[in-house]
Coordinates of C-alpha atoms and ligand atoms in Angstrom, one line a residue:
Chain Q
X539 CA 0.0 0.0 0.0
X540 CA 1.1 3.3 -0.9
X541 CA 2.5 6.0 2.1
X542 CA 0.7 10.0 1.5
X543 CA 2.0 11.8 3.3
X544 CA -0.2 14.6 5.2
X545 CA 1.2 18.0 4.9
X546 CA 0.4 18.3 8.8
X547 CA 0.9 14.0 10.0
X548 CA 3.6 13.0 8.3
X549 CA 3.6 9.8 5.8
X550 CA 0.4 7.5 6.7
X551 CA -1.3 4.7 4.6
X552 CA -3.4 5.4 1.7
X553 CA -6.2 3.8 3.1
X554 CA -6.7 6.6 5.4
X555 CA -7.2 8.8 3.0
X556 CA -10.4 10.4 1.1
X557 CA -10.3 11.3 -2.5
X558 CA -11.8 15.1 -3.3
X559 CA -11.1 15.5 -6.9
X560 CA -9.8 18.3 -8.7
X561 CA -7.9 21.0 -6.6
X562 CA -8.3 24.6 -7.6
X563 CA -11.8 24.7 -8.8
X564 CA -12.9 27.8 -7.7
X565 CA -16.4 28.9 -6.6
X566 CA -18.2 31.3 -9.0
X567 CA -17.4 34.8 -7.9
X568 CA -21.0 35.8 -9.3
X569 CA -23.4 32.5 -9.1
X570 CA -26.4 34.4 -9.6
X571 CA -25.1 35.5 -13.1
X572 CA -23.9 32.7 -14.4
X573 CA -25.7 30.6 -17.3
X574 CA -27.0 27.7 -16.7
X575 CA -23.8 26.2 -19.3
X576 CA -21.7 28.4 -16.9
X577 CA -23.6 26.0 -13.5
X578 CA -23.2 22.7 -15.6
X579 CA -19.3 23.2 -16.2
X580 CA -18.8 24.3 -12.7
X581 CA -20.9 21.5 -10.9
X582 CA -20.2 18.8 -13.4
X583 CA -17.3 19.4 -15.4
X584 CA -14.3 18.2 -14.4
X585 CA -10.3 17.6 -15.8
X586 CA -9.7 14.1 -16.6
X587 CA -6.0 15.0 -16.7
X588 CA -3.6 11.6 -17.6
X589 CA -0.5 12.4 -15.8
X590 CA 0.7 15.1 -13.5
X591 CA -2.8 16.1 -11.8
X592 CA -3.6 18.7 -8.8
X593 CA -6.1 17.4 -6.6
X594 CA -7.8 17.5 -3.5
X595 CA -7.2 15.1 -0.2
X596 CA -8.9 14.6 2.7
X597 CA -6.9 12.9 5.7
X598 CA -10.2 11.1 7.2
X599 CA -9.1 8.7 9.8
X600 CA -5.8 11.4 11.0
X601 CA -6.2 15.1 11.3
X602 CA -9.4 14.9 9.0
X603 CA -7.8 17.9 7.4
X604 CA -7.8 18.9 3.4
X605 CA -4.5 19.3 1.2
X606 CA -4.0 19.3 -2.6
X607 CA -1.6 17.2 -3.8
X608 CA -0.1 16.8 -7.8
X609 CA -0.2 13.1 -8.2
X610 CA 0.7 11.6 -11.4
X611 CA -2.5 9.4 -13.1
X612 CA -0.4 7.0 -14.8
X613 CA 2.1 5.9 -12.3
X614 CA -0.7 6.8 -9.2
X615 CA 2.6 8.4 -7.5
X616 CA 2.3 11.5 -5.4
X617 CA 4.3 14.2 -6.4
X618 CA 3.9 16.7 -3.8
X619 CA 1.7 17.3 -1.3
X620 CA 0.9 21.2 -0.4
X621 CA -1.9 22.7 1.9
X622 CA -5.0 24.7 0.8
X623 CA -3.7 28.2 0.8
X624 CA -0.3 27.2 -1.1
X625 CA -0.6 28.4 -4.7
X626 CA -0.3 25.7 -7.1
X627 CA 3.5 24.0 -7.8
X628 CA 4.4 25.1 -11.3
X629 CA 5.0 21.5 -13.3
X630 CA 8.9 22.7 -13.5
X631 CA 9.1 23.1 -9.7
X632 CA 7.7 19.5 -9.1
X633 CA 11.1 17.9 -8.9
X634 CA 12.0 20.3 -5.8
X635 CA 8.8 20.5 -4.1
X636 CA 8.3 16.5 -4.3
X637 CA 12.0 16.8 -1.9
X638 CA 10.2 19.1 0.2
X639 CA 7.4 16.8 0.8
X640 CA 9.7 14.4 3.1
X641 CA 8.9 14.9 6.8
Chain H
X156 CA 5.0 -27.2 -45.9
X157 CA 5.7 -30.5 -46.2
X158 CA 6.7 -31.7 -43.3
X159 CA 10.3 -33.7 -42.6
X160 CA 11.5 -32.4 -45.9
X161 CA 14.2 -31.2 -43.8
X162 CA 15.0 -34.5 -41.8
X163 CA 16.3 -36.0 -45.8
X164 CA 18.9 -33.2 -46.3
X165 CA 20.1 -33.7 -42.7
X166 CA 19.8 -30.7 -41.2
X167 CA 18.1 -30.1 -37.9
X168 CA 14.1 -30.2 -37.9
X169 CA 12.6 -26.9 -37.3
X170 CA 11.1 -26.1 -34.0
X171 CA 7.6 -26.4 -34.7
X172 CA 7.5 -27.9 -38.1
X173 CA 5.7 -30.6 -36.9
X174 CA 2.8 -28.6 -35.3
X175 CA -0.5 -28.3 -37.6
X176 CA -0.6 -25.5 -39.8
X177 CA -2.1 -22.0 -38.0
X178 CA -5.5 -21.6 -38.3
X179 CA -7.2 -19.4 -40.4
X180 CA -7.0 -15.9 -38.9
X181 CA -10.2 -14.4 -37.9
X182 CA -9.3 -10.8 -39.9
X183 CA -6.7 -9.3 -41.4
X184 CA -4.4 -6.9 -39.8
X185 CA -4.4 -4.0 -42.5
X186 CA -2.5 -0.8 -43.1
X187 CA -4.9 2.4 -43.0
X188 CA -6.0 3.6 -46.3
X189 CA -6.0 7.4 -46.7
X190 CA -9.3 8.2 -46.0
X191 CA -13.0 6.7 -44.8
X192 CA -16.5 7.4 -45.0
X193 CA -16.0 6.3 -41.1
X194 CA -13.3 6.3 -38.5
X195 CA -14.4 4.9 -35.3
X196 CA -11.4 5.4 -32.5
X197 CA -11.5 2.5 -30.0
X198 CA -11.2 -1.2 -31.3
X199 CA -12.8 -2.1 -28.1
X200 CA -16.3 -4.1 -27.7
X201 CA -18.4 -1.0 -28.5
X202 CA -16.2 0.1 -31.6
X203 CA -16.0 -3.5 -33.4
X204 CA -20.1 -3.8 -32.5
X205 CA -20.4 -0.4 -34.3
X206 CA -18.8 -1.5 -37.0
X207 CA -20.3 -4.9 -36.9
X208 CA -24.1 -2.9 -37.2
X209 CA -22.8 -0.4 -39.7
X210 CA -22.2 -3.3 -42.2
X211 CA -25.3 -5.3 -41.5
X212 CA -28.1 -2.9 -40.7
X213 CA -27.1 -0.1 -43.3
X214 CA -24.4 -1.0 -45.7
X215 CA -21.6 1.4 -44.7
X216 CA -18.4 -0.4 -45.1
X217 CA -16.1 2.2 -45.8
X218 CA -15.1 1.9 -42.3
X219 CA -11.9 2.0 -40.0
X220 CA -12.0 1.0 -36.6
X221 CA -8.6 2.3 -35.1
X222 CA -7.1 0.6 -32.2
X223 CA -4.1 2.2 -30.1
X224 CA -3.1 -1.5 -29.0
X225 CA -4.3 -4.9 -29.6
X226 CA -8.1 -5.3 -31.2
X227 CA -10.3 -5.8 -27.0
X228 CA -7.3 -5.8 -25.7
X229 CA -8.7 -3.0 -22.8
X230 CA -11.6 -3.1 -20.9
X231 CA -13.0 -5.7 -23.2
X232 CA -10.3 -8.4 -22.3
X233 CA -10.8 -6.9 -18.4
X234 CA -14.4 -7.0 -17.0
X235 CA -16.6 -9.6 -15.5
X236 CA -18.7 -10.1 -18.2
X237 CA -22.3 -9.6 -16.5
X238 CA -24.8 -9.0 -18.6
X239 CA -28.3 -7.7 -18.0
X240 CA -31.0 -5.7 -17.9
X241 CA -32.5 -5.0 -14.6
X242 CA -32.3 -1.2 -14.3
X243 CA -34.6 1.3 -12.5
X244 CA -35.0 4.1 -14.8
X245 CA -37.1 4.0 -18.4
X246 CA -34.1 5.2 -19.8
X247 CA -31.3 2.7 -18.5
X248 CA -33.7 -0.3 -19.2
X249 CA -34.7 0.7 -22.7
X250 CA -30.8 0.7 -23.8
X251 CA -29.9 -2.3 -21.6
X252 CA -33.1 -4.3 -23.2
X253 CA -32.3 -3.7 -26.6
X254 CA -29.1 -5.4 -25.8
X255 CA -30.1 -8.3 -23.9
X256 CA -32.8 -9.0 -26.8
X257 CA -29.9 -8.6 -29.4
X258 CA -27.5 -10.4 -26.4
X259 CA -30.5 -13.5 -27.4
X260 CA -29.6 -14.1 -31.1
X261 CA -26.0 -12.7 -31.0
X262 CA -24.2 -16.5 -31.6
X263 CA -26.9 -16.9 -35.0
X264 CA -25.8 -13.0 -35.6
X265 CA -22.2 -14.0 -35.4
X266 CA -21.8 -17.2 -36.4
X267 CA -19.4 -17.7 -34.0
X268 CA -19.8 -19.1 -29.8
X269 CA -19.5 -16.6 -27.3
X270 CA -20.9 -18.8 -24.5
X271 CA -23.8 -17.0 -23.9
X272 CA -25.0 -18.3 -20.7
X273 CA -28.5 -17.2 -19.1
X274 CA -28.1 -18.3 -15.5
X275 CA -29.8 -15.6 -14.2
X276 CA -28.7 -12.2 -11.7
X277 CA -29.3 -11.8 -8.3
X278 CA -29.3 -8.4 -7.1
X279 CA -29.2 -8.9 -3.1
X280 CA -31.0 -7.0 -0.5
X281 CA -29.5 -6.8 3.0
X282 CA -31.3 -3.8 4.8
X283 CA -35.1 -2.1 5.0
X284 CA -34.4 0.3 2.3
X285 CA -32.6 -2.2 0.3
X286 CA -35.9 -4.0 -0.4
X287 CA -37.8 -1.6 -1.1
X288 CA -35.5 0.1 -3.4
X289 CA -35.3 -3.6 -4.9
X290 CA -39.0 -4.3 -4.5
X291 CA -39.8 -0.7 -6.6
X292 CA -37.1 -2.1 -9.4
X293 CA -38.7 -5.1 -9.9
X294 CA -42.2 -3.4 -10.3
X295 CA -40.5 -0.6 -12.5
X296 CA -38.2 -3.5 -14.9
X297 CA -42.1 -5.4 -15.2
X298 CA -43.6 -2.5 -16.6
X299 CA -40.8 -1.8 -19.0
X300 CA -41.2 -5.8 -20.1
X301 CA -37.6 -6.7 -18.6
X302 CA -38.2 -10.1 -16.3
X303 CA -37.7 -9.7 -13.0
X304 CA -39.0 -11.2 -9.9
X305 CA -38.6 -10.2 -6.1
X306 CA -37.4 -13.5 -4.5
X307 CA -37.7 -13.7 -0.6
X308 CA -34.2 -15.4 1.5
X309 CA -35.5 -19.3 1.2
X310 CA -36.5 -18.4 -2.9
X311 CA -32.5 -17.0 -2.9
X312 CA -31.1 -20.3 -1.9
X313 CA -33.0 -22.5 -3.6
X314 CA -31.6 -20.5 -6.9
X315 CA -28.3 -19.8 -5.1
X316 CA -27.7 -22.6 -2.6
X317 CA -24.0 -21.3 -1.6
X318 CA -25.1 -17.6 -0.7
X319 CA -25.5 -17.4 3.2
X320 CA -28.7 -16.6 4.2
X321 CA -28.2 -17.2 8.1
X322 CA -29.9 -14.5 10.1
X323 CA -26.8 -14.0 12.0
X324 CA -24.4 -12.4 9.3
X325 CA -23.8 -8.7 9.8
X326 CA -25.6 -8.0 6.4
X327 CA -28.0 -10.3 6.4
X328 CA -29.9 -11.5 2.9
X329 CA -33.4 -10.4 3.6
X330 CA -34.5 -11.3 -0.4
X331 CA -33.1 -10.7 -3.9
X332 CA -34.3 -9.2 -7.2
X333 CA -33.7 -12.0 -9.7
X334 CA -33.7 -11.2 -13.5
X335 CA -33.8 -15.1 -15.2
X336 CA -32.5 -13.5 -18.7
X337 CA -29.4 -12.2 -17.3
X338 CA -25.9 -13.8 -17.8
X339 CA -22.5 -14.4 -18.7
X340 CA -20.4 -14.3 -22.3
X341 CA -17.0 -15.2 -23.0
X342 CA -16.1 -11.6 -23.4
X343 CA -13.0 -12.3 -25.7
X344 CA -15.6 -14.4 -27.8
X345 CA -17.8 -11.7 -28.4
X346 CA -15.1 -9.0 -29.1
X347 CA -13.5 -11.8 -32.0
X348 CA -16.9 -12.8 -33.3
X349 CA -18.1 -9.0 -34.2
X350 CA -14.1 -8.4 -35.7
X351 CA -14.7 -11.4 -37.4
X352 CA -17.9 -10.1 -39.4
X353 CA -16.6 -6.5 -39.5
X354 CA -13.8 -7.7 -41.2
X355 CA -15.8 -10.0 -43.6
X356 CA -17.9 -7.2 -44.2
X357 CA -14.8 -5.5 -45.9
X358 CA -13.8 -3.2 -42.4
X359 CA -10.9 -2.4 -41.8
X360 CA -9.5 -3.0 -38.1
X361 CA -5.8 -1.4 -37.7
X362 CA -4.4 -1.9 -34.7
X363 CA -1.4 -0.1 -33.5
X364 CA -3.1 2.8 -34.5
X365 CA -2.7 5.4 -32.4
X366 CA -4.6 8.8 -32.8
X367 CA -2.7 11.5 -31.9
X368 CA -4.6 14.6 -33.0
X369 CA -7.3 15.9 -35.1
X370 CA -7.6 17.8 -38.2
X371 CA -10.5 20.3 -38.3
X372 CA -12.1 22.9 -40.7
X373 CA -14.5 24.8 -38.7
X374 CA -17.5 23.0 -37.6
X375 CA -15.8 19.5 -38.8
X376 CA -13.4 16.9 -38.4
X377 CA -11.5 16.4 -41.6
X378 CA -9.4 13.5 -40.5
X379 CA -7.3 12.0 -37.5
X380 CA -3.7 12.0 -37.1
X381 CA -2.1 8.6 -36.1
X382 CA 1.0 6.9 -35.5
X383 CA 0.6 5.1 -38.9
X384 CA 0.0 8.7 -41.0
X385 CA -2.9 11.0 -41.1
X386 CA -6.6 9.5 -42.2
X387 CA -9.6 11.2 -43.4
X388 CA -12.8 11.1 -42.0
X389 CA -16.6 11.8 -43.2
X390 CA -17.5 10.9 -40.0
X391 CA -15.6 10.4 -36.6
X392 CA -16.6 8.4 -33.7
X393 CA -15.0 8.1 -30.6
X394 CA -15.5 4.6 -29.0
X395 CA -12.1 5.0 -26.5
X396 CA -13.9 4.3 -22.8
X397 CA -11.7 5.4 -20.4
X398 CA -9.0 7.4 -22.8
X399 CA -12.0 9.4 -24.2
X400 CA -10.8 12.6 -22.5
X401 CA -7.2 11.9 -24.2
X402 CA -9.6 12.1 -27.3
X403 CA -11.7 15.4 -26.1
X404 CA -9.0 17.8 -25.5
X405 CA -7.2 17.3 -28.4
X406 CA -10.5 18.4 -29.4
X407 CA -10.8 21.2 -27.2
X408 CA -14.5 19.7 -26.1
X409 CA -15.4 18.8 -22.7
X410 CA -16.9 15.9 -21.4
X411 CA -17.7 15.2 -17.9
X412 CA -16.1 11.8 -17.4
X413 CA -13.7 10.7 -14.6
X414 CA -11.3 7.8 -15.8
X415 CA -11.0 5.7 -12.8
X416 CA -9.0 2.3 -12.0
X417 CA -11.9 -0.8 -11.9
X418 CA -10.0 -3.9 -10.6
X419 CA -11.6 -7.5 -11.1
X420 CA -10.2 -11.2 -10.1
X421 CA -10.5 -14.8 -10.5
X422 CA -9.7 -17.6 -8.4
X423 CA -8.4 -20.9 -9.3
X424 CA -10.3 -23.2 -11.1
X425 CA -13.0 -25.2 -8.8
X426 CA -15.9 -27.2 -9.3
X427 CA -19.0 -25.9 -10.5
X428 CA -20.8 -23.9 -7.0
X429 CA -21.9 -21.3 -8.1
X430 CA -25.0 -21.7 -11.0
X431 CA -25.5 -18.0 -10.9
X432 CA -24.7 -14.2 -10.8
X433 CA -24.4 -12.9 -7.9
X434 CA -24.4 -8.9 -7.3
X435 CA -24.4 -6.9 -3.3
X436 CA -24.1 -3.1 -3.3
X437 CA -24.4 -3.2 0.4
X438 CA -21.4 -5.8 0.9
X439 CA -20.3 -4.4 -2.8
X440 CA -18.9 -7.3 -4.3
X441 CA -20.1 -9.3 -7.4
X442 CA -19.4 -13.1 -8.6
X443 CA -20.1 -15.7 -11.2
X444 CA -18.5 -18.9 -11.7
X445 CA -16.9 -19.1 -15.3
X446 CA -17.3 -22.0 -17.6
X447 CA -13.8 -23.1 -16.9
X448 CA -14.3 -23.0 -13.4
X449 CA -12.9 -19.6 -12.0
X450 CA -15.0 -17.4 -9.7
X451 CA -15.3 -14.5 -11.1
X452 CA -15.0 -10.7 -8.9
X453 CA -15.4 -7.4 -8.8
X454 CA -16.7 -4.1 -6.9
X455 CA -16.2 -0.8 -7.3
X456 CA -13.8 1.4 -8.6
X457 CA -10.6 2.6 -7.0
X458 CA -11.5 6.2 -5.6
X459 CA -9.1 8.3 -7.3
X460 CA -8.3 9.3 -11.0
X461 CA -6.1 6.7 -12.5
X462 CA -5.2 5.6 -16.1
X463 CA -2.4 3.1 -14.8
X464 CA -4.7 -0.2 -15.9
X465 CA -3.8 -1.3 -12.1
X466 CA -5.2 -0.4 -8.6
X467 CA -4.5 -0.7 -5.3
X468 CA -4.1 -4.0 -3.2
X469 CA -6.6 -2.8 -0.2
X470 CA -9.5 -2.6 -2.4
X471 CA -9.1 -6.5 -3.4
X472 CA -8.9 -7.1 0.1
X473 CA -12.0 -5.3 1.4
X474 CA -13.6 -7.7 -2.0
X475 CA -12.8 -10.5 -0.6
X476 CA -14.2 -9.7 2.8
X477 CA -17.1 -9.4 1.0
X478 CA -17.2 -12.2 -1.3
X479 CA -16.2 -14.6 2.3
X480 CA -18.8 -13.4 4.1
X481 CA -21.6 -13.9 1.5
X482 CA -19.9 -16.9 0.4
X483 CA -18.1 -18.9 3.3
X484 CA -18.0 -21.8 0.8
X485 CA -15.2 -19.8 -1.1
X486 CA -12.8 -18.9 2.0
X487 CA -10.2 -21.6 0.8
X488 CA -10.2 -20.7 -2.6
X489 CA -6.9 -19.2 -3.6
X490 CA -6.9 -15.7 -5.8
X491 CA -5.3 -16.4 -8.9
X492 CA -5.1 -13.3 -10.9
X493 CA -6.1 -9.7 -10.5
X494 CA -6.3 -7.0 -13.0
X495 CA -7.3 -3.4 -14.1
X496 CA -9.1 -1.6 -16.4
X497 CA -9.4 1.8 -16.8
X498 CA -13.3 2.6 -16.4
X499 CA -15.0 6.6 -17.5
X500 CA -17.6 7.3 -15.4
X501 CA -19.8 10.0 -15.7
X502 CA -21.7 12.3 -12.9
X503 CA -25.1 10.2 -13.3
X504 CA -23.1 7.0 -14.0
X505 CA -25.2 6.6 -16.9
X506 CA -23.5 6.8 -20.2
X507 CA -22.8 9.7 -22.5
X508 CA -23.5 9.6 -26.2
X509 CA -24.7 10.9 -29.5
X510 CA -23.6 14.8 -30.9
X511 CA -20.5 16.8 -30.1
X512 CA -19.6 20.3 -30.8
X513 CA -18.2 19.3 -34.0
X514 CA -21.4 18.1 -36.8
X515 CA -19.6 15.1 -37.6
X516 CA -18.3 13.4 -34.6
X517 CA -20.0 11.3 -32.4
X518 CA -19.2 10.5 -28.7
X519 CA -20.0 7.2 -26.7
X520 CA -18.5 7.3 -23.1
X521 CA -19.4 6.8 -19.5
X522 CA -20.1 3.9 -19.7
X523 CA -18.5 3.1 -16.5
X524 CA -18.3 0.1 -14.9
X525 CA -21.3 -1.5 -17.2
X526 CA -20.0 -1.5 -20.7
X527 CA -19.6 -4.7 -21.6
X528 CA -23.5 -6.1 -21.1
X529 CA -24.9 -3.0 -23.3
X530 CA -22.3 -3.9 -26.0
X531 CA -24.5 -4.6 -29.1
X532 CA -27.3 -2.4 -27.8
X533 CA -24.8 0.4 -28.0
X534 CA -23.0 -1.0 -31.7
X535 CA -26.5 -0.9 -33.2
X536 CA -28.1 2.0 -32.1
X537 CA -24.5 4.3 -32.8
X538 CA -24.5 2.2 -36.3
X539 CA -28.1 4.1 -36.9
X540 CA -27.2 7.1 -35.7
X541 CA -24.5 7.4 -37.5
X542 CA -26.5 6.0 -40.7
X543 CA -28.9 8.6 -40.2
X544 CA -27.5 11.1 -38.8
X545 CA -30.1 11.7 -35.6
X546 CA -29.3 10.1 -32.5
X547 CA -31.5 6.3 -32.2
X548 CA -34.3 7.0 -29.7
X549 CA -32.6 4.7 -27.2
X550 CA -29.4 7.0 -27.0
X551 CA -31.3 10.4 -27.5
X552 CA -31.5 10.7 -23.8
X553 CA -27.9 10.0 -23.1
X554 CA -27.1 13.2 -24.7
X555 CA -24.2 15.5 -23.4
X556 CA -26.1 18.3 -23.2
X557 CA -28.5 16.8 -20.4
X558 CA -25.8 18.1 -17.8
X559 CA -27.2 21.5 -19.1
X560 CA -30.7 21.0 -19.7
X561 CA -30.3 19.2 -15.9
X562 CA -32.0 15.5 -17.5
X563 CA -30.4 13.3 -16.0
X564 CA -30.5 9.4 -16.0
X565 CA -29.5 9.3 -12.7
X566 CA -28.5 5.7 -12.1
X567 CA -26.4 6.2 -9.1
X568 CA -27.1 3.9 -6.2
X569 CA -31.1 3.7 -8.1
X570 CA -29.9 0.8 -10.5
X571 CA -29.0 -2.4 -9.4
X572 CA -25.8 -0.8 -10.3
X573 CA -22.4 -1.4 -7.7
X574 CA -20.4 1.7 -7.9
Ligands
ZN1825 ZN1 -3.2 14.4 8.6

């Protein structure tokens, strides 16, 4: 089983872990304006992205706390894990952050 | 060859010589031509029944069916091979009919086995709601003329004799829906049989055929670009399962799918037990026995995005929790193989098909975790809409633009349907 490892626990197993989805998917700044195309992309619509993708994680059965993580969907490996209120890694900083990431 | 020529002239035998000649393949492996009436991306289940349809129902046969890899060699070569038709909604059961009807003749279609076996589904209850979400089903598949019959825990092991229905399991069996029409193929069968006729029908199926990009001109696709040379295209249809999004944006056209890992097993062979399909959502697990003998397995997907035709060892294990405790009978039996495939599943779980942006491409995705039993449903009703143009009546609702319009088939934990 693979170790993610929680921005704030440390390396735990994976089956602690909740899958959120795509990270940085912002609310609508205006929802009352927004089509209903503009509701369906933002409720349904999502990236299907096959390799490095930016998600979100939920450590259920630790700290129960969210944190985004760029994982890769073809090898399932994590890449880096940041918290909520980091920007996303730029793809040519994953190398470095993915050092950073050892507790 | 004649054989032991070589044994006179005194050199060594070659390995093999004396084996019987190979047998006739079932279609040729061609090179693309430049361009087709129809390129259909995905030599999976869904694009060779396509094909298949396209040739018999309407005499198009200016056709390509492009494969990335090896003709079935994805999800077709990868699921569990259930087939029925035992869903809730008017919708899901129209589709899912129109297969299992076509499912009925498919060997006379084909001429060809694909060990169709009717043995029957049961979908098990194990709490309150359970049965009367079941017990609504089975009213709901009557009036939509699908069989289906609420059986009560003694009526479960009569059909099902190795299920435990002791009162003292933590889910206990309090009754079943029970569809008699439902089954098993030998998937590989079925994905060779409708090759067979495509390519008898003058088709062409490349494989290694990668498509790389598109070539557009407003409105339209003019052609694919592969990894054997650029193809034109009247019409393109994208038949790809869980690379469809790979497919999209190239396209620049969104699609609401998540590709997800779906992991399935078999155990060694054994004896025949098990005369039945067996489905839980509560202790989520599903099983058949094979014809060779396996026990078949699955459950849901792997929670998180993956395109790695793997997943992770914990889900097998919670399975086979499952499978034990419905199935004490199988707790010796040793796991023999486990595999991925690389499922799209959409927000309502039901699937996505019919127009795109572009006038001359056609989508068919989201299938999800329950593409294989719909498989000729889905090759003859994309056959006629691409024939005609319109989407068939039994795909109209599956439309993309239903996550606008807010129509949705929503299938998700209403269907009979493990997720
Ligand atoms: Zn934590």
């Amino acid at each position: 089983m693979q170790l993610i490892a929680c921005p704030w626990c440390g390396p735990r197993e994976e089956v602690e872990f909740h899958y959120g989805g795509q990270a940085h998917v912002p609310y609508p700044d205006s929802p009352a304006e927004l089509s209903d195309e503009e509701w369906a992309l933002y409720v349904f619509f999502r990236d299907n992205t096959k390799g490095r993708f930016a998600e979100r994680w939920n450590h259920t059965t630790g700290c129960r706390r969210w944190f985004n993580a760029i994982r890769d969907t073809t090898t399932y490996r994590f890449e880096s894990v940041y918290r909520l209120d980091d920007p996303k890694p730029p793809v040519t900083e994953l190398a470095r952050s993915r050092r950073s990431t050892a507790p | 060859m004649s054989l032991g020529s070589s044994h006179a002239t005194g050199t060594p035998p070659t390995p093999g010589a004396d084996l019987p000649e190979h047998p006739d393949l079932l279609w040729r492996d061609t090179e693309p031509k430049r361009t087709y009436d129809v390129v259909i991306v995905g030599g999976g289940g869904h694009g060779l029944a396509t094909a298949h349809y396209l040739a018999k129902n309407h005499g198009i046969t200016d056709v390509a069916v492009l494969e990335k890899g090896w003709l079935a060699g994805g999800n077709m070569a990868r699921n569990t091979t259930i087939i029925r038709s035992n869903y809730l909604w008017d919708e899901s059961s129209g589709i899912y009919e129109h297969a299992l009807k076509l499912w009925e003749g498919l060997e006379d279609d084909l001429g060809y086995p694909i060990l169709f076996s009717q043995r029957g589904v049961l979908n098990l209850a194990h709490t309150l709601q359970d049965v009367r979400d079941s017990v609504r089903r089975v009213e709901a598949n009557k009036l939509n003329g699908v069989d289906a019959e609420w059986l009560e825990p003694d009526e479960v092991r009569k059909v099902c004799p190795v299920v435990n229905t002791s009162t003292d399991i933590r889910y206990p069996v309090l009754g079943a829906t029970y569809q008699p029409r439902a089954g098993i193929a030998k998937h590989d069968f079925v994905a060779w049989g409708f090759a067979r006729r495509a390519d008898e029908a003058g088709i062409d199926l490349v494989q290694d055929c990668e498509v790389t990009g598109f070539t557009t001109d407003g409105d339209r696709v003019t052609g694919v670009r592969t990894t054997r040379g650029a193809i034109g295209a009247g019409t393109v249809v994208l038949c790809a399962a869980g690379h469809t999004s790979v497919l999209t944006d190239m396209l620049g056209i969104r699609v609401p799918i998540q590709s997800h890992p779906l992991q399935a097993l078999v155990s060694e062979l054994l004896e025949p037990v098990h005369p039945t399909v067996v489905m839980s959502n509560a202790v989520h697990v599903y099983v058949s026995q094979a014809h060779k003998g396996e026990l078949v397995m699955g459950a849901g997907v792997d929670s998180y995005n993956g395109y790695g035709q793997r997943g992770a060892f914990h889900v097998i294990e919670r399975q086979m929790a499952a499978a034990v405790e419905l199935f004490p009978v199988f707790a010796r039996a040793h796991l023999l193989r486990t595999w991925g495939g690389i499922v799209d599943v959409s927000p309502d779980a039901s699937p996505i098909v019919g127009r795109t942006p572009y006038e001359n491409v056609y989508l068919n995705c989201g299938w999800g975790t329950g593409g294989f039993k719909a498989t000729p449903g889905i090759g003859s009703a994309l056959a006629h809409t691409i024939a005609h143009d319109e989407p068939h009546p039994l795909v109209a609702p599956f439309s993309l633009d239903r996550f606008v319009t807010g129509a949705l088939v929503d299938e998700h934990g209403a269907a009979a349907v493990a997720h």
